[in-house]
């Protein structure tokens, strides 16, 4: 993918955006761990113009000090879309990015053509608490986020091959989680339930059946609150369907976004 | 040098297999391990110990704030200081302190500290820690990514609440108040001395030095390991061109005095082991929420005191020999303790020495022995240190003649049992 940096609000933010492909615009919003580049983005780019930005405070994007809460972040994405020249786009949000995508669609329905929520946070059930993943080291987290922690698909999540690179990756992770705490600490419920009824975009809810971070019961929570939405649960799949069941994920998303 | 008696108020009755059976002494420590009847005894025992220390001539007595913690039974140190204010005369009440980002609104702290200052006749030292990650992020749900910003705002509000004589409006990011006008106001003007407990973050060194506050390193790992942090602080003082006055720094040190070095081990070893092996059994999940430390501090490779250090050490059970050799505890005969404490104070360049003479499971009779031996055999010999420097960070109480004397007995004619 091609990377570029955009200046937002006269330099208040610097947005690092990966872009690829041609076709209708698709905005991919990443989760709390930052943007995991992978073949799924290239596959989506065969059909769409994919924009995969890093949120402020994640990766190489700057300006998180100007973002206080999830609504600020959603409004920032309106500015980013303006800067990209996008009046509207399909929006695909994963995990925390799903919460953000839902907020974006609720705040300004006409800018979101179709919405895909993948293993999204943003709602809360006392009987199925979202995992306190902030407290778990990467190796422990694997058991909760992958159906098969030995899956060969893990190799698609790139890990640097030098010590320096791996240390830098750990710093990046701390940086990403630090910013994510603004939207998710101590509980990832920031009032989406009061706004979610405003979503008008056709919506697909995709969930890995074995997700131990945010249980698949939340798929139904989202479905019941978004008119006309539908759920697709992927078997043998954890929190990262775009990696663990990449082809099924890409095919579902592409079919939904490209369909009538 | 000033010497202060510090108390953590640990629960003394954790089971022998605590560290094997339970995940953490903090945050999710099982409630069934706490016996309220024992709690009744402990609070009274510990307040007695602090009062006893005050009567023996320690310069100050220190309490601090922890939540959901079996080695620190003071969610509200102000309640303890309040009880102590009535039963002590001259010792400073050093509250180290209130985690000001946790109070809503933070003027609550300005009010309670003003009460304590009035109640004690101007003997309060006001401590403002950020608070540990366990206390703030995990127990009180404070967002790690905004904790320090919120702390700064709370600090600014409290200082204004103390120093602005007029009713004013505060429009903060985290607190909005139309009418700030605290009653009562502190005896010490413009406000009580401010001491900041820190754990080695670069930003805290800078800020404390700029504001001319006292920096306190409340380490459980002794003077040898404390050097790195204190050196970092003193380098910052030098960088800012401020006077290297030892009284702008405090340090917490465990001390165990006995008749001889050998007797010290017999007296204190099991209680030290209780502290380091049970009380510091903090679940690694709770050591350090992402965002609790700034990226600058993370990148500088510094670790918060209960983060990495504990984990490295908790890999094996520690013994008395480790504590003494590594300086976690300054222990031995009065002669030996005197010498070690003076060397430590000089190396750390510290003028506010806080000693922990009750630690772990130490019962009251042993605390009494330790406290009395220290007060009689050590304290007079180390007081003279730093006599060339002026302590500009000390309490300014009302003159003794103007201070109230609490009546210890009910006046005649008042029935003790009520009506």
PDB file of N, CA, C and O in Angstrom, chain B residues 89-90 120-123 187 396-405:
ATOM      1  N   UNK B  89       1.121  16.742  69.853  1.00  0.00           N
ATOM      2  CA  UNK B  89       1.288  18.159  70.169  1.00  0.00           C
ATOM      3  C   UNK B  89       2.192  18.883  69.174  1.00  0.00           C
ATOM      4  O   UNK B  89       1.871  19.961  68.707  1.00  0.00           O
ATOM      5  N   UNK B  90       3.336  18.323  68.925  1.00  0.00           N
ATOM      6  CA  UNK B  90       4.355  19.077  68.185  1.00  0.00           C
ATOM      7  C   UNK B  90       4.760  18.459  66.855  1.00  0.00           C
ATOM      8  O   UNK B  90       5.237  19.172  65.975  1.00  0.00           O
ATOM      9  N   UNK B 120      -4.787  20.908  63.717  1.00  0.00           N
ATOM     10  CA  UNK B 120      -3.461  20.656  64.291  1.00  0.00           C
ATOM     11  C   UNK B 120      -2.710  21.944  64.616  1.00  0.00           C
ATOM     12  O   UNK B 120      -1.579  21.884  65.078  1.00  0.00           O
ATOM     13  N   UNK B 121      -3.291  23.079  64.354  1.00  0.00           N
ATOM     14  CA  UNK B 121      -2.598  24.334  64.629  1.00  0.00           C
ATOM     15  C   UNK B 121      -1.450  24.600  63.678  1.00  0.00           C
ATOM     16  O   UNK B 121      -0.422  25.167  64.067  1.00  0.00           O
ATOM     17  N   UNK B 122      -1.594  24.162  62.434  1.00  0.00           N
ATOM     18  CA  UNK B 122      -0.564  24.470  61.430  1.00  0.00           C
ATOM     19  C   UNK B 122       0.559  23.457  61.361  1.00  0.00           C
ATOM     20  O   UNK B 122       1.704  23.801  61.071  1.00  0.00           O
ATOM     21  N   UNK B 123       0.246  22.195  61.588  1.00  0.00           N
ATOM     22  CA  UNK B 123       1.288  21.154  61.562  1.00  0.00           C
ATOM     23  C   UNK B 123       1.205  20.246  60.345  1.00  0.00           C
ATOM     24  O   UNK B 123       1.868  19.218  60.286  1.00  0.00           O
ATOM     25  N   UNK B 187      -4.191  27.291  58.312  1.00  0.00           N
ATOM     26  CA  UNK B 187      -3.450  28.148  59.242  1.00  0.00           C
ATOM     27  C   UNK B 187      -2.163  28.632  58.571  1.00  0.00           C
ATOM     28  O   UNK B 187      -1.801  29.801  58.648  1.00  0.00           O
ATOM     29  N   UNK B 396       4.861  25.514  59.652  1.00  0.00           N
ATOM     30  CA  UNK B 396       4.934  26.727  60.470  1.00  0.00           C
ATOM     31  C   UNK B 396       3.731  26.751  61.407  1.00  0.00           C
ATOM     32  O   UNK B 396       2.729  27.426  61.141  1.00  0.00           O
ATOM     33  N   UNK B 397       3.823  26.011  62.525  1.00  0.00           N
ATOM     34  CA  UNK B 397       2.671  25.943  63.432  1.00  0.00           C
ATOM     35  C   UNK B 397       2.465  27.263  64.179  1.00  0.00           C
ATOM     36  O   UNK B 397       3.378  28.101  64.245  1.00  0.00           O
ATOM     37  N   UNK B 398       1.289  27.415  64.720  1.00  0.00           N
ATOM     38  CA  UNK B 398       1.032  28.532  65.617  1.00  0.00           C
ATOM     39  C   UNK B 398       1.982  28.406  66.812  1.00  0.00           C
ATOM     40  O   UNK B 398       2.382  27.293  67.161  1.00  0.00           O
ATOM     41  N   UNK B 399       2.333  29.524  67.434  1.00  0.00           N
ATOM     42  CA  UNK B 399       3.175  29.428  68.633  1.00  0.00           C
ATOM     43  C   UNK B 399       2.502  28.520  69.663  1.00  0.00           C
ATOM     44  O   UNK B 399       1.273  28.491  69.760  1.00  0.00           O
ATOM     45  N   UNK B 400       3.324  27.776  70.429  1.00  0.00           N
ATOM     46  CA  UNK B 400       2.784  26.769  71.354  1.00  0.00           C
ATOM     47  C   UNK B 400       1.709  27.362  72.264  1.00  0.00           C
ATOM     48  O   UNK B 400       0.693  26.728  72.536  1.00  0.00           O
ATOM     49  N   UNK B 401       1.909  28.583  72.705  1.00  0.00           N
ATOM     50  CA  UNK B 401       0.961  29.208  73.620  1.00  0.00           C
ATOM     51  C   UNK B 401      -0.399  29.496  72.992  1.00  0.00           C
ATOM     52  O   UNK B 401      -1.393  29.693  73.698  1.00  0.00           O
ATOM     53  N   UNK B 402      -0.444  29.521  71.676  1.00  0.00           N
ATOM     54  CA  UNK B 402      -1.716  29.829  70.999  1.00  0.00           C
ATOM     55  C   UNK B 402      -2.444  28.574  70.545  1.00  0.00           C
ATOM     56  O   UNK B 402      -3.509  28.653  69.934  1.00  0.00           O
ATOM     57  N   UNK B 403      -1.847  27.425  70.812  1.00  0.00           N
ATOM     58  CA  UNK B 403      -2.473  26.189  70.335  1.00  0.00           C
ATOM     59  C   UNK B 403      -3.406  25.591  71.380  1.00  0.00           C
ATOM     60  O   UNK B 403      -3.090  25.595  72.575  1.00  0.00           O
ATOM     61  N   UNK B 404      -4.540  25.081  70.950  1.00  0.00           N
ATOM     62  CA  UNK B 404      -5.539  24.512  71.852  1.00  0.00           C
ATOM     63  C   UNK B 404      -5.025  23.227  72.483  1.00  0.00           C
ATOM     64  O   UNK B 404      -4.232  22.505  71.883  1.00  0.00           O
ATOM     65  N   UNK B 405      -5.464  22.957  73.698  1.00  0.00           N
ATOM     66  CA  UNK B 405      -5.137  21.691  74.352  1.00  0.00           C
ATOM     67  C   UNK B 405      -6.400  20.850  74.427  1.00  0.00           C
ATOM     68  O   UNK B 405      -7.309  21.173  75.177  1.00  0.00           O
TER      69      UNK B 405
END
